[in-house]
Coordinates of N, CA and C in Angstrom, one line a residue:
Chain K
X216 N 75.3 100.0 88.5 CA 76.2 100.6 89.5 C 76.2 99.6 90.7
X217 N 77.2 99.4 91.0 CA 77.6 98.8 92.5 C 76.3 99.0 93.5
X218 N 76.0 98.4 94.2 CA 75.7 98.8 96.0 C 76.1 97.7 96.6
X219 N 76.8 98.1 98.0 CA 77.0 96.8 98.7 C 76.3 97.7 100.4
X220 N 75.8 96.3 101.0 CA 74.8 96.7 102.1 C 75.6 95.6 102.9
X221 N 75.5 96.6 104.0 CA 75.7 95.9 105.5 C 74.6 96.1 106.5
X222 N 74.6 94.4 107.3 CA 73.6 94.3 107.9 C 74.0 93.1 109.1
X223 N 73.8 93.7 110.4 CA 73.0 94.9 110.6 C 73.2 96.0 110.5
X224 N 72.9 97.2 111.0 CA 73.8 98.7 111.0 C 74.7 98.6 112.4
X225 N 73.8 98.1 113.3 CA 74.7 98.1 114.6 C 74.2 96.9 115.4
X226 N 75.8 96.5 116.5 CA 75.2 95.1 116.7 C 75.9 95.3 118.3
X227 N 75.2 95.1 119.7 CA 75.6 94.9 120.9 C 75.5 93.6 121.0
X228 N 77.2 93.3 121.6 CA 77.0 91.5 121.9 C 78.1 91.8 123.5
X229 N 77.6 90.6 124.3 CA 78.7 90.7 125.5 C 79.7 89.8 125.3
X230 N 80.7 90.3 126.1 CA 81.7 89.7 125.9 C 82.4 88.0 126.0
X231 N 83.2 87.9 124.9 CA 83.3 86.1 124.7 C 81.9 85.5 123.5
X232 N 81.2 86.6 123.0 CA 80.6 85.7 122.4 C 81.3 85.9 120.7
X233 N 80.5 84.7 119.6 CA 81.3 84.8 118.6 C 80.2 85.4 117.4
X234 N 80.3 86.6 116.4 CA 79.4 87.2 116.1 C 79.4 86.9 114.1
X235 N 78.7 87.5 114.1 CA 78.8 87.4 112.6 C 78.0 88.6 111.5
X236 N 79.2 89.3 110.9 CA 78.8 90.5 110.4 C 78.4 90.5 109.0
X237 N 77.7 91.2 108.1 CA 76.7 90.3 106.7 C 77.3 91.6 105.9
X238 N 77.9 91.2 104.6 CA 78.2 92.5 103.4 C 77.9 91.9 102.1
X239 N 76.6 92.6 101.8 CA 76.1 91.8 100.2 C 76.1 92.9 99.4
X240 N 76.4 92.7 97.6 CA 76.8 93.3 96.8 C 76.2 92.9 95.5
X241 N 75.6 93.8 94.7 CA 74.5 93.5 94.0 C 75.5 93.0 92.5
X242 N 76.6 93.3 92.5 CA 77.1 93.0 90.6 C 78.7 92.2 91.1
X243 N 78.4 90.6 90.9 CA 79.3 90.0 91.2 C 80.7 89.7 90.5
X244 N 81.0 90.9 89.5 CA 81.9 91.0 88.5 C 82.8 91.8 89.4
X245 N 83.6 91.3 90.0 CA 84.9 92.1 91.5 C 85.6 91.5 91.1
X246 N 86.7 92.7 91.7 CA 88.2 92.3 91.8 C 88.4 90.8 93.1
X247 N 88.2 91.7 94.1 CA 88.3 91.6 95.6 C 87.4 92.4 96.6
X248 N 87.2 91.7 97.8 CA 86.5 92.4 99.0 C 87.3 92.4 100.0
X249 N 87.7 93.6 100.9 CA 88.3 93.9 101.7 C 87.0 94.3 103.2
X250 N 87.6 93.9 104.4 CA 87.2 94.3 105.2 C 88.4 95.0 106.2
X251 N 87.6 96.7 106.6 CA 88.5 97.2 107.8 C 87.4 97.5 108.9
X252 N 88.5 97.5 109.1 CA 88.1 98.5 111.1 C 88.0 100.0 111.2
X253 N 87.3 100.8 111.5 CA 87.4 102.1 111.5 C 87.2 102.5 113.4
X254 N 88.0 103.1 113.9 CA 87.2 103.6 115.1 C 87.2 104.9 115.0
X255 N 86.0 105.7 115.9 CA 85.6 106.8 116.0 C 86.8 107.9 115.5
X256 N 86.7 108.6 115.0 CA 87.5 109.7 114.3 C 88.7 109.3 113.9
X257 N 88.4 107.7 113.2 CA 90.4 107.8 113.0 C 89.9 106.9 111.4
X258 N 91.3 106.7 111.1 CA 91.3 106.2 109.7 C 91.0 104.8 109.6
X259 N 91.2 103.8 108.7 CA 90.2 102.6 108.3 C 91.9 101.6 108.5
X260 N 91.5 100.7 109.4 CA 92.5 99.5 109.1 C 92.1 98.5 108.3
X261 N 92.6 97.9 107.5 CA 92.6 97.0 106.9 C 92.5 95.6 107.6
X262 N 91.6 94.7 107.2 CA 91.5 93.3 108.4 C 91.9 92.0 107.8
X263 N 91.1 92.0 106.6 CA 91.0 91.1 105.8 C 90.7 91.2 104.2
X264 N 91.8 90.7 103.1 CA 91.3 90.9 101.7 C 90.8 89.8 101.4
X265 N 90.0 89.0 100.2 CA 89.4 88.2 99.7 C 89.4 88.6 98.3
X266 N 90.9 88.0 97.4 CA 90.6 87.5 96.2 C 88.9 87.3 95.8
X267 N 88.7 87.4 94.8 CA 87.4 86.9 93.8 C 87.3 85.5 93.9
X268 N 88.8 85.1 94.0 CA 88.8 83.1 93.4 C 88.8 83.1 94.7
X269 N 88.7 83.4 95.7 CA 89.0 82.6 97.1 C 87.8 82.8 97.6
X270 N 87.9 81.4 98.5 CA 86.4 81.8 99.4 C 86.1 82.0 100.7
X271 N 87.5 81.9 101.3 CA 87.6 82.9 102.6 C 89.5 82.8 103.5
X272 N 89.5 84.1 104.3 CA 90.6 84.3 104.4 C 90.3 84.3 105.9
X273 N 91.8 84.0 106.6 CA 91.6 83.8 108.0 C 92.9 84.8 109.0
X274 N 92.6 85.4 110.0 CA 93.6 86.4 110.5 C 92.9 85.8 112.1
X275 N 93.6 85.1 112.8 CA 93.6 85.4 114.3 C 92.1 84.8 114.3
X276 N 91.2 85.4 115.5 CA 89.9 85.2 115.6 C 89.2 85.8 114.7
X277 N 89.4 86.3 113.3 CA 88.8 86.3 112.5 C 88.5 85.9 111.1
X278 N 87.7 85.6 110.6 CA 87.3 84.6 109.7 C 86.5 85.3 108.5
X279 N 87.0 85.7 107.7 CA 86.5 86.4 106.3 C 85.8 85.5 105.4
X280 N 84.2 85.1 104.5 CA 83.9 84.4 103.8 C 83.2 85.1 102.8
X281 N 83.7 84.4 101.5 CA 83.1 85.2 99.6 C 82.0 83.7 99.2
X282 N 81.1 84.7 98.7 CA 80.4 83.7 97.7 C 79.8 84.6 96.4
X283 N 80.5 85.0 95.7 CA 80.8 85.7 94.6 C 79.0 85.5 94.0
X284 N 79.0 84.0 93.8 CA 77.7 84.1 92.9 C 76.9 84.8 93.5
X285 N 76.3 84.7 95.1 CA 75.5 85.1 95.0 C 75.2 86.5 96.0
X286 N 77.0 86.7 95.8 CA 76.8 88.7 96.4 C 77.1 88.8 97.8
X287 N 77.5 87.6 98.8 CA 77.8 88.0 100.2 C 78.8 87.6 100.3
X288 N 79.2 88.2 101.6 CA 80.4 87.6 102.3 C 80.1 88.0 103.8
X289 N 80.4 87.4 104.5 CA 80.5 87.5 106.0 C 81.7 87.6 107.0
X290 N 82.0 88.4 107.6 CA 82.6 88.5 108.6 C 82.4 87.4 110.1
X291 N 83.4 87.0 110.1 CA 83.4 85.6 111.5 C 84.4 86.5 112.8
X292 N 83.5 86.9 114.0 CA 85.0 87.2 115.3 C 84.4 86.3 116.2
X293 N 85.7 85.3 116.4 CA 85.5 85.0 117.9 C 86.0 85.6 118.7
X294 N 85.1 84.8 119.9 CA 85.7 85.0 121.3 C 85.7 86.6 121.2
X295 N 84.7 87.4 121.0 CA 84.8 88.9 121.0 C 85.4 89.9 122.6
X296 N 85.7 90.8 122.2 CA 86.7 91.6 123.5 C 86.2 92.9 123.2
X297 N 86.1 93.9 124.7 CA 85.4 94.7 124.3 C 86.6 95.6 123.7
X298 N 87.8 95.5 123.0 CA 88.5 96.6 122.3 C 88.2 95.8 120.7
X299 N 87.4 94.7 120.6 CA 86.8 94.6 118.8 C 85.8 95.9 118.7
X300 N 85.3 96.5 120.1 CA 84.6 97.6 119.4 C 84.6 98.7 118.6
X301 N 84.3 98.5 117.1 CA 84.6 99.5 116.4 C 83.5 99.6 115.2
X302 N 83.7 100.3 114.4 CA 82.6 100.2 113.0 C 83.6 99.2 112.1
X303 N 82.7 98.1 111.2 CA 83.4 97.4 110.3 C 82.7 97.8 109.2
X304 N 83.6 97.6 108.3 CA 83.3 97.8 106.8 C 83.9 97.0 105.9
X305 N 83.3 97.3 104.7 CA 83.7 95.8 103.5 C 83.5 97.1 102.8
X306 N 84.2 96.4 101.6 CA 84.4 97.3 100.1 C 84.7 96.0 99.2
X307 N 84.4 96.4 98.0 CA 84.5 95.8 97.1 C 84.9 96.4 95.8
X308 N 86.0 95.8 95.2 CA 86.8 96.3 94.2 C 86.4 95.8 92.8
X309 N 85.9 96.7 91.6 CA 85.3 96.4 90.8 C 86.6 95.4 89.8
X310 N 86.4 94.8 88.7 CA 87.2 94.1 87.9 C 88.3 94.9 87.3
X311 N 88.1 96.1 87.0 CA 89.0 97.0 86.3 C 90.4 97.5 87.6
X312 N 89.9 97.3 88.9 CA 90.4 97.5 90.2 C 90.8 99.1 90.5
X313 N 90.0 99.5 90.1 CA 90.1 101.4 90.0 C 88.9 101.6 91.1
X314 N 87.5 101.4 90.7 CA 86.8 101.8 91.4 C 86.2 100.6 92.6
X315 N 86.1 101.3 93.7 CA 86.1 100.9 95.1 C 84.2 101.3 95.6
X316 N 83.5 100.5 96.5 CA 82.5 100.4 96.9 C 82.3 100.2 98.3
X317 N 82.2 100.8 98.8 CA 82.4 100.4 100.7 C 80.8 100.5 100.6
X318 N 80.0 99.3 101.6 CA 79.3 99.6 102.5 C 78.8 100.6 103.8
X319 N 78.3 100.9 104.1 CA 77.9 101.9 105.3 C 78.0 101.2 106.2
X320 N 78.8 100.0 106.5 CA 79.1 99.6 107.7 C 78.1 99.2 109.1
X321 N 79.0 98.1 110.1 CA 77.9 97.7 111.1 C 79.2 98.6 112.2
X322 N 78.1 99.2 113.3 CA 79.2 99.3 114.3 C 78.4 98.0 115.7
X323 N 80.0 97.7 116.0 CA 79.9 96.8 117.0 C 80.5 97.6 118.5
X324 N 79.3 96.8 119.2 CA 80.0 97.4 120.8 C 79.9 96.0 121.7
X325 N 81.2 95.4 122.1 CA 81.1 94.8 123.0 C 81.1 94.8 124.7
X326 N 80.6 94.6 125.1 CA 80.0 95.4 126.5 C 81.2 93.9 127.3
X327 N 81.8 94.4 128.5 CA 82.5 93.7 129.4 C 81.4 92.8 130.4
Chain Y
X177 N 109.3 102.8 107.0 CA 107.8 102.4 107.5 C 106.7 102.5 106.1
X178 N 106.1 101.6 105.9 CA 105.5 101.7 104.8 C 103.7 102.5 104.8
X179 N 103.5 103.8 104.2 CA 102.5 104.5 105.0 C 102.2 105.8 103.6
X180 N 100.3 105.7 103.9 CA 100.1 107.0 103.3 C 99.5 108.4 103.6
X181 N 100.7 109.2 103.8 CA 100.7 110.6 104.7 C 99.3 111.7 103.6
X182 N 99.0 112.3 104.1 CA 97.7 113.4 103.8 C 98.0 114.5 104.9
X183 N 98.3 115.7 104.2 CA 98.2 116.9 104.3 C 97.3 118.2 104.2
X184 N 97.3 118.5 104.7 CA 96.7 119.0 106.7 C 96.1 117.9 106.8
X185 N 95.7 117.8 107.9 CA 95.0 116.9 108.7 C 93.7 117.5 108.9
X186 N 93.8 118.8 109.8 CA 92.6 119.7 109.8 C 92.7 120.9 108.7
X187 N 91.8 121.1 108.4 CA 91.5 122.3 107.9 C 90.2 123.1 107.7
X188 N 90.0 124.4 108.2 CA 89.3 125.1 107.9 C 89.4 126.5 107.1
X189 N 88.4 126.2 106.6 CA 88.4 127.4 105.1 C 87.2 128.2 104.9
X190 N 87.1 129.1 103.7 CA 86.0 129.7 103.5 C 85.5 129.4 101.9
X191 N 84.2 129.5 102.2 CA 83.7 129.3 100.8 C 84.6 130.3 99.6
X192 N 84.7 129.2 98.7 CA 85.2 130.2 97.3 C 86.7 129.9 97.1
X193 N 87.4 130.0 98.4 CA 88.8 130.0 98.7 C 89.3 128.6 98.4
X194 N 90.5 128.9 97.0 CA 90.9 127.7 96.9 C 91.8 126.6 97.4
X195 N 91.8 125.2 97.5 CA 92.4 124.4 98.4 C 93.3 123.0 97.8
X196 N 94.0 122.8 98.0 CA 94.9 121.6 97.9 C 95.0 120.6 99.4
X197 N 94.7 119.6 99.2 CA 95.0 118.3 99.6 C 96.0 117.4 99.6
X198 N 97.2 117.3 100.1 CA 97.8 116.2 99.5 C 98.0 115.0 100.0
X199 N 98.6 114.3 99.3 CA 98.4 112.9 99.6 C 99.2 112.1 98.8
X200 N 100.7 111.4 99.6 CA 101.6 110.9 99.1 C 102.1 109.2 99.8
X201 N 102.3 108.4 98.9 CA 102.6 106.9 99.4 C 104.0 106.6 99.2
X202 N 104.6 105.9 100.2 CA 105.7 105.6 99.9 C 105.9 103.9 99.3
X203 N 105.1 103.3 98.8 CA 104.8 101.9 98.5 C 105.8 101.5 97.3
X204 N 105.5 102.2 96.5 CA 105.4 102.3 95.1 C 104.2 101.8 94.1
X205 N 103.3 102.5 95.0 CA 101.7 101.8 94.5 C 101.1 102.5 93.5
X206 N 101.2 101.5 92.8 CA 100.1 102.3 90.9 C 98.9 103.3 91.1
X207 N 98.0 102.1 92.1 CA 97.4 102.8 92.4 C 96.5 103.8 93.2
X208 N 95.8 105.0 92.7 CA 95.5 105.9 93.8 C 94.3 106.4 94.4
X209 N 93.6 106.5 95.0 CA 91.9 107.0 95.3 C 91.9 108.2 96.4
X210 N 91.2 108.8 96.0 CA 90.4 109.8 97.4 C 89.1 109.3 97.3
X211 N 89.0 109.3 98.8 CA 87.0 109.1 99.2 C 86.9 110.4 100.0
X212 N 85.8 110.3 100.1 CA 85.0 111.1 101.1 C 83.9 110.6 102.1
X213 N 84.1 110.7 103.7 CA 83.0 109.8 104.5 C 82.0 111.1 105.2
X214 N 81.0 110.7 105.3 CA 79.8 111.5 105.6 C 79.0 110.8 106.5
X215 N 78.2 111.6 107.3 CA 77.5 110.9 108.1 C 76.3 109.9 107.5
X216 N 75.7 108.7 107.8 CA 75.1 108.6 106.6 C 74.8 107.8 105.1
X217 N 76.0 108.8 105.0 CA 76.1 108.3 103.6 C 77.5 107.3 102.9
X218 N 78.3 107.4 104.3 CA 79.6 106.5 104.4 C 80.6 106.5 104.0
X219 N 81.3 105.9 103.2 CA 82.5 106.4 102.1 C 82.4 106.3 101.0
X220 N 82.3 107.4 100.0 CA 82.2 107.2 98.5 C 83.9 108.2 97.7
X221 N 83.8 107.2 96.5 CA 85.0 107.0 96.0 C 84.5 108.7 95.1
X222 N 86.2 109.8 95.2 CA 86.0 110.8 94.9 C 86.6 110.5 93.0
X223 N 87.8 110.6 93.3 CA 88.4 110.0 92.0 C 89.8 109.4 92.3
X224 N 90.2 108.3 91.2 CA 91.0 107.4 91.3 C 92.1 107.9 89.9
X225 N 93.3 107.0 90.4 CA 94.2 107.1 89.2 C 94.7 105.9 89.8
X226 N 94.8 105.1 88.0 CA 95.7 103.8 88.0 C 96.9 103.7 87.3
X227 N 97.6 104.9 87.4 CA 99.2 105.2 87.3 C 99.1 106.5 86.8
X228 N 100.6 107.0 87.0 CA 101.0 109.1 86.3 C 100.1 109.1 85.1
X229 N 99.5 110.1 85.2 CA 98.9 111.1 83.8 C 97.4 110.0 83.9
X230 N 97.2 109.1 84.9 CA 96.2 108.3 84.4 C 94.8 108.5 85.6
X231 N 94.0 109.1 84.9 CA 92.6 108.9 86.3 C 91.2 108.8 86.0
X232 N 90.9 108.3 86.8 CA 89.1 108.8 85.9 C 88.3 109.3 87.4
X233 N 86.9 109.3 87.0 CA 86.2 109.6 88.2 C 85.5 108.9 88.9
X234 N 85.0 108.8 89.8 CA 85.0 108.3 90.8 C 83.0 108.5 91.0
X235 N 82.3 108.0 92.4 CA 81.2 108.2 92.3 C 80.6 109.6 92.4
X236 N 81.6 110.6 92.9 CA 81.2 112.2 93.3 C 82.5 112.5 92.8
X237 N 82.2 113.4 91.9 CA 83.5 113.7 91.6 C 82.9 115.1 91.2
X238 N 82.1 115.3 91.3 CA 81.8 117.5 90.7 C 82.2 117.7 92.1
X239 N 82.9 119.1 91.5 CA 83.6 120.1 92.7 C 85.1 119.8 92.9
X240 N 85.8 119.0 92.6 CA 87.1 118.5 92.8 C 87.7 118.4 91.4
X241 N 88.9 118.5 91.9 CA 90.0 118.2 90.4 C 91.4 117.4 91.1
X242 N 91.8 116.0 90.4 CA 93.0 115.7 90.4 C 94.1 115.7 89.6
X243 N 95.6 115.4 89.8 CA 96.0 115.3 89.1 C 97.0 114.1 89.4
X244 N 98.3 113.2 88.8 CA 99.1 112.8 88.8 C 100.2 112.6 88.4
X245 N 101.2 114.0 88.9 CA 102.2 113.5 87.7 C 103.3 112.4 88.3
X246 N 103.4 112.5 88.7 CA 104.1 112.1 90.4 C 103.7 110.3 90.4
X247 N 104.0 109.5 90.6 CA 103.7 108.1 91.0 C 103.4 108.5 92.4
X248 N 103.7 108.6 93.1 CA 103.6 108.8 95.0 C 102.7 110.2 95.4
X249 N 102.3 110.6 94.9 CA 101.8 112.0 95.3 C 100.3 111.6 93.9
X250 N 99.1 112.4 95.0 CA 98.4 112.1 94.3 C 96.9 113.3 95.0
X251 N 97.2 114.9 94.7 CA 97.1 115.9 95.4 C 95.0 115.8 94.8
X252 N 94.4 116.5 95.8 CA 93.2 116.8 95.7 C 92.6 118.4 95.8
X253 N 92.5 118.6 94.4 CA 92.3 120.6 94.3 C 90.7 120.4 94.5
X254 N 90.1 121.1 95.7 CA 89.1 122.1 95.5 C 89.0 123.5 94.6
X255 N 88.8 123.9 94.1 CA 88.8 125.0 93.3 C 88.1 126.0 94.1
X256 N 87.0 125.7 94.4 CA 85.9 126.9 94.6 C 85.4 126.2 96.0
X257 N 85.8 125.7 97.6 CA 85.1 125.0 97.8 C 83.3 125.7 98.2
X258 N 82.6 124.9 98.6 CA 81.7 125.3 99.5 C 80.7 124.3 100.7
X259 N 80.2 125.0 101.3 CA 80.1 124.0 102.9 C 79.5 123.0 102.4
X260 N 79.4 122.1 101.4 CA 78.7 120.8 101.1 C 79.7 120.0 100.8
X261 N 81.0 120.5 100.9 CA 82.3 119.6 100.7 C 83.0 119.4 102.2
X262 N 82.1 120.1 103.1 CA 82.9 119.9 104.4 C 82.4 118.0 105.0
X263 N 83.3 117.8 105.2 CA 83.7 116.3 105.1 C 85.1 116.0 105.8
X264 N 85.0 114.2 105.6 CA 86.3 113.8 106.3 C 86.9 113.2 104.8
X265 N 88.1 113.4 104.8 CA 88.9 112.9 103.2 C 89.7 112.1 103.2
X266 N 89.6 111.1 102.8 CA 90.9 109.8 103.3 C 91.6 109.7 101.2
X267 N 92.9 109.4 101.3 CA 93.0 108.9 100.5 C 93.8 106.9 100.3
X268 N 93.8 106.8 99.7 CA 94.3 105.5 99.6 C 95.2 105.0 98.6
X269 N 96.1 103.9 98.5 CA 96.4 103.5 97.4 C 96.7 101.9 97.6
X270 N 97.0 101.1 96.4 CA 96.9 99.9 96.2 C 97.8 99.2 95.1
X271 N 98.4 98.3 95.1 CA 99.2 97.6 93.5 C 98.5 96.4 93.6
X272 N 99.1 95.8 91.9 CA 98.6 94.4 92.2 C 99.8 93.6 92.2
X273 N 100.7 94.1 92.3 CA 101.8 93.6 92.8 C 102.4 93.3 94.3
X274 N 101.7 93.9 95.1 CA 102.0 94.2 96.8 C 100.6 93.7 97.0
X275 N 100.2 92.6 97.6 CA 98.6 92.1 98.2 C 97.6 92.5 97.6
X276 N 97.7 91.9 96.0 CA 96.6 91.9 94.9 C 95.7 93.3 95.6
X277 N 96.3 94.8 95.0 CA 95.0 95.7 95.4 C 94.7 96.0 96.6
X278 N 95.4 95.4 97.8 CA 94.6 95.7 99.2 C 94.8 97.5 99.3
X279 N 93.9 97.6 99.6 CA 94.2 98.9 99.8 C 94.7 99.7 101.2
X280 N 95.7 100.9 100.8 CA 96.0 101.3 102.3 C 95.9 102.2 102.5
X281 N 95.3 102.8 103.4 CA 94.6 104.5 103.8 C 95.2 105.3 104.9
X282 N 95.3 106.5 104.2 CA 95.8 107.4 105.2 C 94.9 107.8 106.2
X283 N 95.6 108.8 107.3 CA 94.8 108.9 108.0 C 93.8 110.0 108.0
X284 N 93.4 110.6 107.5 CA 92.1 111.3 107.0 C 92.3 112.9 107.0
X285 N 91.7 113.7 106.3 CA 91.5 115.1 106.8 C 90.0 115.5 106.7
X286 N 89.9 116.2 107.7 CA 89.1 116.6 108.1 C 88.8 118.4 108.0
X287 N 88.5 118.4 106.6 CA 87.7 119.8 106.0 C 86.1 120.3 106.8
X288 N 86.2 121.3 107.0 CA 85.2 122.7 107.5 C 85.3 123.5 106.2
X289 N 84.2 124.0 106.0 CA 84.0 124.7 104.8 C 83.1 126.2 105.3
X290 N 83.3 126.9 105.4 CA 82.1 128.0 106.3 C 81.7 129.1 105.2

C-alpha cells in the first residue's frame, strides 16, 4: 500500500526567504505527483503536476522536483510572501491512475 | 468556466438518515474520486470511477455507496450515516487527455452527523 510522508509538518520562515518542502513515497510504480495549496477551510489548488518521466516542473517562484527511484520530490518557493501561507500537499497517482495518495501535508506561515 | 460543483456545501444530518452528495464536472473528465479530509488523518481516497458504470474502491470506502451512470455527475450515497462520517468531502476528477490526470477539486462539503 502506498504511503507518502511530508516533512516537516509545519514550517515558519520570514519573509523573502527561499524554502523547501520534502514529499516521499514508499512504492515508486506512479502515475504522477501533484502538488496543491489548501488554505484554511477551503478547497485544494492545484500548483504543480510531475509526470513519472519528468524530473521537475516549474510555475513562477516555484520549482517542483521527482526522483521516482528513490521516493521524493521536493517542493522549491522563492522569494516567499506572507500570502504563500497555506498548508501544501503532494499526492501521488498510482500507475492504473485511479487511486490517489495525498500526504498529511506541511503548513507554512510566512511572518512579514 | 471549467469547474467541479458539489452539492450542499454544508450539511447537517442525523444518524440513520439517508444522504446524497453530489458532485458534477463540466470537463469531460473520465475520471472521478471522492476523498474525505480529517483532522489528522488528512485526505483519504473514498471511491473512484474511471468512466460510466465503472468504479472501484478507494482506501475507506465502508459506509458509502457510488454510482456512475452519467459521465459528469458522480453522486456520493450515505445510506445510514453516523457521526464517524462527519467530515469534509471534496470530490475531484481528472483525464489523460486534459493535463495527463491532474486532478481538479471541488470545493468541499462539509457534513455534521449528530
Amino acid at each position: 500500500k502506498q504511503e507518502v510522508t511530508q516533512i516537516p509538518a509545519a514550517l515558519s520562515v520570514p519573509e523573502g526567504e527561499n524554502l523547501v518542502l520534502n514529499c516521499s513515497f514508499t512504492d515508486s510504480a506512479i502515475y504522477n505527483l501533484q502538488w496543491f495549496r489548501q488554505d484554511p477551510g477551503k478547497g485544494l489548488t492545484s500548483l504543480l503536476l510531475i509526470q513519472s518521466s519528468q524530473r521537475e516542473q516549474t510555475s513562477g517562484r516555484l520549482n517542483a522536483s521527482l526522483d521516482k527511484s528513490s521516493g521524493r520530490s521536493t517542493l522549491y518557493i522563492a522569494a516567499s510572501q506572507p500570502g504563500d501561507s497555506a498548508t501544501y500537499l503532494c499526492a501521488v497517482k498510482d500507475v492504473n491512475a485511479g487511486k490517489s495518495t495525498f500526504g498529511d501535508g506541511t503548513t507554512l506561515t510566512v511572518k512579514p | 468556466e471549467a469547474q467541479v460543483t458539489q452539492n450542499p456545501r454544508y450539511l447537517i444530518t442525523v444518524t440513520g438518515k439517508k444522504l446524497t452528495v453530489t458532485c458534477s464536472q463540466n470537463m469531460n473528465h473520465e475520471y472521478m474520486s471522492w476523498y474525505r479530509q480529517d483532522p489528522g488523518l488528512g485526505l483519504r481516497q473514498i471511491y473512484y470511477s474511471m468512466n460510466v458504470e465503472v468504479t472501484d474502491k478507494g482506501d475507506v470506502p465502508e459506509g458509502y455507496k457510488v454510482s456512475r451512470k452519467e459521465k459528469r455527475n458522480f453522486p456520493l450515497i450515505l445510506e445510514s450515516p453516523s457521526p464517524n462520517q462527519t467530515s469534509l468531502y471534496f470530490c475531484a476528477s481528472s483525464s489523460p487527455g486534459q493535463g495527463n490526470y491532474e486532478q481538479y477539486f471541488g470545493p468541499g462539503t462539509r457534513l455534521t452527523v449528530t
